[in-house]
Short mmCIF file of N, CA and C in Angstrom, two decimals:
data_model
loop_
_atom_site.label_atom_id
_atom_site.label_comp_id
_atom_site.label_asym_id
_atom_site.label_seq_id
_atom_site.Cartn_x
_atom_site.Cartn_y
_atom_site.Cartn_z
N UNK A 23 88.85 83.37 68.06
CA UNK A 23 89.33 82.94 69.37
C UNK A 23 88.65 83.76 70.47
N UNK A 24 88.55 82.74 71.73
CA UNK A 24 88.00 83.59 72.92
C UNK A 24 88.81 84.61 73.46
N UNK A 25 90.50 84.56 73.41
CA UNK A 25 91.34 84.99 74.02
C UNK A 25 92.24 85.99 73.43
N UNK A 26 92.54 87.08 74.05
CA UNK A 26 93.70 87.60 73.51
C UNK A 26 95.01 87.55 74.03
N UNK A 27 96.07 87.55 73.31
CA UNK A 27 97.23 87.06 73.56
C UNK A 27 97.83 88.58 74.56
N UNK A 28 98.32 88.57 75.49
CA UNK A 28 99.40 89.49 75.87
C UNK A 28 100.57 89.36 76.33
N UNK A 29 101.71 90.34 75.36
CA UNK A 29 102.99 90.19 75.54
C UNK A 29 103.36 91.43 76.47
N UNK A 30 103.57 90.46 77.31
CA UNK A 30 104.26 91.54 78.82
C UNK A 30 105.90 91.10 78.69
N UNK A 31 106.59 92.33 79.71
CA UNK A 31 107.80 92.37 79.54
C UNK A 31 108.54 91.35 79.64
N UNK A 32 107.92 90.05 80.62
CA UNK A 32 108.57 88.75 80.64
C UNK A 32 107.67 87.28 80.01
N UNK A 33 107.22 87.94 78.62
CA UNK A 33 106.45 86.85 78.27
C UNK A 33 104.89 86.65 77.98
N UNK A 34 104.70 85.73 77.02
CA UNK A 34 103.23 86.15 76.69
C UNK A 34 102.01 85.24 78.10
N UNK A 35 100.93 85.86 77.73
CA UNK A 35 99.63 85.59 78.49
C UNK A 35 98.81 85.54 77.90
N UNK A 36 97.60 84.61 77.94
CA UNK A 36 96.22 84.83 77.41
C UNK A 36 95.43 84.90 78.73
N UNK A 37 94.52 85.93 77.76
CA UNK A 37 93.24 86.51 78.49
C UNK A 37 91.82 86.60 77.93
N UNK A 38 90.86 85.90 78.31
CA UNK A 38 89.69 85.64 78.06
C UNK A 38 89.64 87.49 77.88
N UNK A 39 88.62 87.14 76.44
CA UNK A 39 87.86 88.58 76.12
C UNK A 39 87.24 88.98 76.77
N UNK A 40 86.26 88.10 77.39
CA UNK A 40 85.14 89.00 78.48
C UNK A 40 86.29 89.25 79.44
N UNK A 41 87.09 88.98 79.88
CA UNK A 41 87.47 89.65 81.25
C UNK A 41 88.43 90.87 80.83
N UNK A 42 89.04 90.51 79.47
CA UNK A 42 89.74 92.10 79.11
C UNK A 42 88.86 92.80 78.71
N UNK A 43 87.31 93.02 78.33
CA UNK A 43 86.64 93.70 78.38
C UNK A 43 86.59 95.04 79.85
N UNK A 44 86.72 94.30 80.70
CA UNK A 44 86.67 95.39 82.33
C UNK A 44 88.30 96.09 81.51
N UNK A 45 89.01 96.19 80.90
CA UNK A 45 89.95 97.00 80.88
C UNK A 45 89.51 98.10 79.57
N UNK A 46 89.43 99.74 79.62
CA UNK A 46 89.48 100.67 79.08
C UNK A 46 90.21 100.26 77.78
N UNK A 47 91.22 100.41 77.85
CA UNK A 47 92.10 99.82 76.92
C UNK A 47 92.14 99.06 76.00
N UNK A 48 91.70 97.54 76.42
CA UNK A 48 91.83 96.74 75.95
C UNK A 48 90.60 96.63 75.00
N UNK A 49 89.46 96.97 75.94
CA UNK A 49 88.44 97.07 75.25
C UNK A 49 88.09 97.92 74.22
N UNK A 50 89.04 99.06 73.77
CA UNK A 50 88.72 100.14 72.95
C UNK A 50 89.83 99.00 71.64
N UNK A 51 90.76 98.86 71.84
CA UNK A 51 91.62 97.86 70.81
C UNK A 51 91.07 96.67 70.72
N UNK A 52 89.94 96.17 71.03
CA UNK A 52 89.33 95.25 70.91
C UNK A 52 88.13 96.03 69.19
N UNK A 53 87.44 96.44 70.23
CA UNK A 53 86.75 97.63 69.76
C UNK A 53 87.19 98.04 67.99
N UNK A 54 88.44 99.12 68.18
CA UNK A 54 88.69 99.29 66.89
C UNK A 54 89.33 98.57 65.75
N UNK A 55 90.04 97.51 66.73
CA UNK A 55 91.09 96.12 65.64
C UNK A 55 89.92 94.85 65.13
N UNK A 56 88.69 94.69 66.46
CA UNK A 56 87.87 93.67 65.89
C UNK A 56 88.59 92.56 66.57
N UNK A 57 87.97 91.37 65.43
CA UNK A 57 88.76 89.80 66.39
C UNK A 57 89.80 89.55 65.33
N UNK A 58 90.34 90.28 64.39
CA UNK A 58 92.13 90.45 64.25
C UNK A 58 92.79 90.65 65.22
N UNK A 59 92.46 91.25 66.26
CA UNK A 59 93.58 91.46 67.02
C UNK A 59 94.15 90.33 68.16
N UNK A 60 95.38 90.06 67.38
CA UNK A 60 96.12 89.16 68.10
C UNK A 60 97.05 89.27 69.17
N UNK A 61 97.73 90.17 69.31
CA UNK A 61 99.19 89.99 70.32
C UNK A 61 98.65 91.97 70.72
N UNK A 62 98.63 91.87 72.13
CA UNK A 62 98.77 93.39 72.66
C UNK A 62 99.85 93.28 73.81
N UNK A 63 101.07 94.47 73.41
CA UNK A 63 102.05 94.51 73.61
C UNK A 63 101.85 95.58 74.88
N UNK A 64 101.95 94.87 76.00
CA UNK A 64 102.34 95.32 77.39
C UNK A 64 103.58 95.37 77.81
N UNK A 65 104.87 96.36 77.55
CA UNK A 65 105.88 95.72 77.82
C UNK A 65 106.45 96.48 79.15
N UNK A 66 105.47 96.95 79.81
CA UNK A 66 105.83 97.55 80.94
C UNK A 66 105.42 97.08 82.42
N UNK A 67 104.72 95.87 81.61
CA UNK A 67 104.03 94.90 82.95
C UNK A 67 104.71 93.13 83.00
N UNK A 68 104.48 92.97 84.27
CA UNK A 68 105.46 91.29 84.41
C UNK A 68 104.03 90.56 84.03
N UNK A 69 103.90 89.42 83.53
CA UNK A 69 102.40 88.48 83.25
C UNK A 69 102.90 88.62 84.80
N UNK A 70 102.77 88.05 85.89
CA UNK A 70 102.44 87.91 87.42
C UNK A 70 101.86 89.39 87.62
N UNK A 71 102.10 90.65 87.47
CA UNK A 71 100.95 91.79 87.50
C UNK A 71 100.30 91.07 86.82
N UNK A 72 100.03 91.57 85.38
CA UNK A 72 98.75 91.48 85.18
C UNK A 72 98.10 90.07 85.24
N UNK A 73 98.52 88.81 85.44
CA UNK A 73 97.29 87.94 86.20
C UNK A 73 96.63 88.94 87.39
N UNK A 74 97.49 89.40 88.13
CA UNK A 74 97.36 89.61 89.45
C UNK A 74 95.73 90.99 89.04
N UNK A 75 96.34 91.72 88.60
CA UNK A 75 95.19 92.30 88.02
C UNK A 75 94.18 92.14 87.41
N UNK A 76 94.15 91.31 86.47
CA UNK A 76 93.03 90.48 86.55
C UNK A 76 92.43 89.34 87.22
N UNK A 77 92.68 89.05 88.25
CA UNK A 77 92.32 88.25 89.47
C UNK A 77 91.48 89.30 90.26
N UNK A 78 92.31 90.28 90.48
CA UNK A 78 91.10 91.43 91.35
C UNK A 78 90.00 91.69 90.36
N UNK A 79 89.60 91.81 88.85
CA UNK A 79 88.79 92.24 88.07
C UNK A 79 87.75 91.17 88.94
N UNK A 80 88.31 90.14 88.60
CA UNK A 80 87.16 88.96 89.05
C UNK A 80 86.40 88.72 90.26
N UNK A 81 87.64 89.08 91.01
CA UNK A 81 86.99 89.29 92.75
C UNK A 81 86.09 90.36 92.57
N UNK A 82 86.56 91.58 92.34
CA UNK A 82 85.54 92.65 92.77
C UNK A 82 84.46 92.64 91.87
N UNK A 83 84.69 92.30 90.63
CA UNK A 83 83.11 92.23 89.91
C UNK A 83 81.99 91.19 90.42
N UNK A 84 82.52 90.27 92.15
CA UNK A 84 81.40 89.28 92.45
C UNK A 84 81.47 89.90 93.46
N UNK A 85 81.92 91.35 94.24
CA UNK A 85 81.58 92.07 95.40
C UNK A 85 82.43 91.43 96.17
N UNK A 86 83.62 90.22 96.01
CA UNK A 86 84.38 89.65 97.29
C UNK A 86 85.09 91.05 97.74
N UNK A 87 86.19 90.60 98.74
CA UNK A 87 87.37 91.20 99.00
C UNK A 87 88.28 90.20 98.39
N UNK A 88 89.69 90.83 98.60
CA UNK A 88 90.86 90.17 98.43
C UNK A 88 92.09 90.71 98.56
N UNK A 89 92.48 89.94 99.99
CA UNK A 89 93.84 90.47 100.17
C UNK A 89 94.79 90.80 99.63
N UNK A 90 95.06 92.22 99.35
CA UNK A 90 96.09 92.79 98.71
C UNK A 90 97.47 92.04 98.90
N UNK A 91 98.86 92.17 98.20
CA UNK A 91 99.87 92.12 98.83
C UNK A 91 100.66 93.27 99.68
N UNK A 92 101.28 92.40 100.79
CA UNK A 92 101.34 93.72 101.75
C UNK A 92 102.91 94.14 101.17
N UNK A 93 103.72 94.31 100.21
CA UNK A 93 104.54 94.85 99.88
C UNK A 93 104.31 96.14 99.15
N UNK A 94 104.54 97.23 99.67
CA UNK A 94 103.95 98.88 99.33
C UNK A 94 104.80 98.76 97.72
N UNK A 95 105.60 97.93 97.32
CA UNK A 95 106.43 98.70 95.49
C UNK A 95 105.68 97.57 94.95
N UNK A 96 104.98 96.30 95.21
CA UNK A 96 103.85 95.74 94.31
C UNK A 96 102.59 96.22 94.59
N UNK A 97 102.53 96.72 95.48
CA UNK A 97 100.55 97.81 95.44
C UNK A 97 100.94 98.63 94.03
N UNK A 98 101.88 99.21 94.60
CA UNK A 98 102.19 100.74 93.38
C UNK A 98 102.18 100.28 91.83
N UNK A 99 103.34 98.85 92.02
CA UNK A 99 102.93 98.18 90.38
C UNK A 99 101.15 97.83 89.98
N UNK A 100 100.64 97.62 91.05
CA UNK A 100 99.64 97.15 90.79
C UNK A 100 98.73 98.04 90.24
N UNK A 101 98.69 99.18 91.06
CA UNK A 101 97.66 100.41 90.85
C UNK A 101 98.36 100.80 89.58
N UNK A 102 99.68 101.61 89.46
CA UNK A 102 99.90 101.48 88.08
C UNK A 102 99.53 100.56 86.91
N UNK A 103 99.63 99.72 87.08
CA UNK A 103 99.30 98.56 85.65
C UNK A 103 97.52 98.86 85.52
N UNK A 104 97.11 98.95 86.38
CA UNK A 104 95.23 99.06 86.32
C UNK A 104 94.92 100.37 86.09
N UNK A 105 95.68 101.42 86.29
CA UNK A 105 95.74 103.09 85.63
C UNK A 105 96.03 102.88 84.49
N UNK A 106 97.06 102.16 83.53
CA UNK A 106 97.76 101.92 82.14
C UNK A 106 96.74 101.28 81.55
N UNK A 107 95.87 100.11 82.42
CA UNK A 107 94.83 99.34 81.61
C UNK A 107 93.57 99.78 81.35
N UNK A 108 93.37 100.83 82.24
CA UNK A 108 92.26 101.79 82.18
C UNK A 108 91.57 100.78 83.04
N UNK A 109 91.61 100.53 84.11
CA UNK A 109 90.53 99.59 85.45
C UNK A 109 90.67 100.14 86.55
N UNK A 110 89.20 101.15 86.46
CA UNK A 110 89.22 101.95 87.65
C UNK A 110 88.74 101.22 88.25
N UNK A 111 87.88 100.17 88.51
CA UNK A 111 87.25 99.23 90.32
C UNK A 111 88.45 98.93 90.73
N UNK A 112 89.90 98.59 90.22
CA UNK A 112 90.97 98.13 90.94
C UNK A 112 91.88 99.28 91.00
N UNK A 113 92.27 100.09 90.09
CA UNK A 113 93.07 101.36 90.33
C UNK A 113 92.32 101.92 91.66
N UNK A 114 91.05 102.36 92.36
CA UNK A 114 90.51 102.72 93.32
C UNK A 114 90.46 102.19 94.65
N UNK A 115 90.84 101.53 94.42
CA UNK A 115 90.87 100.06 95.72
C UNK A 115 92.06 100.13 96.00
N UNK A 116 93.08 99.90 95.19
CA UNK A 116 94.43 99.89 95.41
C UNK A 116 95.43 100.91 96.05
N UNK A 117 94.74 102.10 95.16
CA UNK A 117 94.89 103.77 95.37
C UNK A 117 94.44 103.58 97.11
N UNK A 118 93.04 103.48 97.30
CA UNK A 118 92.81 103.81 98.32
C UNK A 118 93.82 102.87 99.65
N UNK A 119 94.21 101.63 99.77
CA UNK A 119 94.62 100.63 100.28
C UNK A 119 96.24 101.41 100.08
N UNK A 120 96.61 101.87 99.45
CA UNK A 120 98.11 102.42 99.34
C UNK A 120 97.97 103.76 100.01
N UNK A 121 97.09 104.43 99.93
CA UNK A 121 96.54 105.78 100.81
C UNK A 121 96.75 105.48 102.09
N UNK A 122 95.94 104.34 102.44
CA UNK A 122 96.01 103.70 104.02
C UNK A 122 97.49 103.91 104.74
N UNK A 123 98.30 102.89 103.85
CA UNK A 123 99.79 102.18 104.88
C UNK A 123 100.47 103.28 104.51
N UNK A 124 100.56 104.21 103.28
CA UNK A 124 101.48 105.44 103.38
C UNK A 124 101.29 107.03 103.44
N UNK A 125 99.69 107.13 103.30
CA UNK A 125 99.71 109.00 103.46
C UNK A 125 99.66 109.55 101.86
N UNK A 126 100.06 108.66 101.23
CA UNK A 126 99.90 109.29 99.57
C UNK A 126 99.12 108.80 99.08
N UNK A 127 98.80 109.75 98.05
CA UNK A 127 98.54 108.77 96.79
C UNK A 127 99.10 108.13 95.68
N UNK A 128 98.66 107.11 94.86
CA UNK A 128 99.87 106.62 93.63
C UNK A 128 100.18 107.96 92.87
N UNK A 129 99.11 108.50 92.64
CA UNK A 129 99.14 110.00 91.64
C UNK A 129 100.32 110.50 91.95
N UNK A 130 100.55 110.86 93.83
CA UNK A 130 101.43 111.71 94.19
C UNK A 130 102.47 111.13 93.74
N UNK A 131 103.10 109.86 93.88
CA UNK A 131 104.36 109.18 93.75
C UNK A 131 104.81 109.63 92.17
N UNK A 132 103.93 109.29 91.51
CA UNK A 132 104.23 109.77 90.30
C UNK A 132 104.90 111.14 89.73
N UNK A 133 104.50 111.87 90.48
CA UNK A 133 104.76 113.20 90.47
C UNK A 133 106.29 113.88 91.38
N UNK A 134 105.99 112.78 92.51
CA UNK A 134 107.03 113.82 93.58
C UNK A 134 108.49 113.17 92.90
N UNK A 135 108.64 112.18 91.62
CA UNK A 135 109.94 111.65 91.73
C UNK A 135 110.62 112.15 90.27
#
């Protein structure tokens, strides 16, 4: 199969291999499971993140932009889920764009709570 299956906290998703390739992660369990690997268990992400995260993979790997959402606790899901997936072009973007509207960083949030 082209796709791998992912089970996020509200349900499964498929995701073309080449595009879970841009994820650290995915690509190393790609990597060591081979094309056995069927179901990767995200259960800390909604499928609406990670489409959403992989929608930016796609934008920024053709140099677009793309308007973030302007709600500061879905940036933070966002940059989180792309730190967990290992996707630094979008963890960096996001980070930086959440730097902007609040003075922190995601790192910090993590830490100060």
């Amino acid at each position: 199969s082209d796709a791998i299956e992912l089970m996020c906290s509200d349900g499964k998703c498929f995701l073309k291999k080449s595009i879970a390739q841009y994820s650290g992660l995915l690509s190393l369990m790609l990597e060591d499971i081979g094309p056995d690997l069927d179901i990767v268990p995200i259960p800390n992400m909604s499928i609406s993140t990670v489409k959403l995260i992989f929608k930016l993979v796609e934008t920024y790997s053709r140099d677009e932009e793309y308007k973030l959402p302007e709600d500061n606790e879905k940036l933070l899901e966002i940059a989180l889920g792309a730190n967990y997936l290992d996707i630094r072009s979008v963890y960096s973007k996001v980070d930086a764009e959440y730097h902007t509207r609040t003075q922190k960083h995601v790192i910090e949030m993590l830490y100060s709570s």
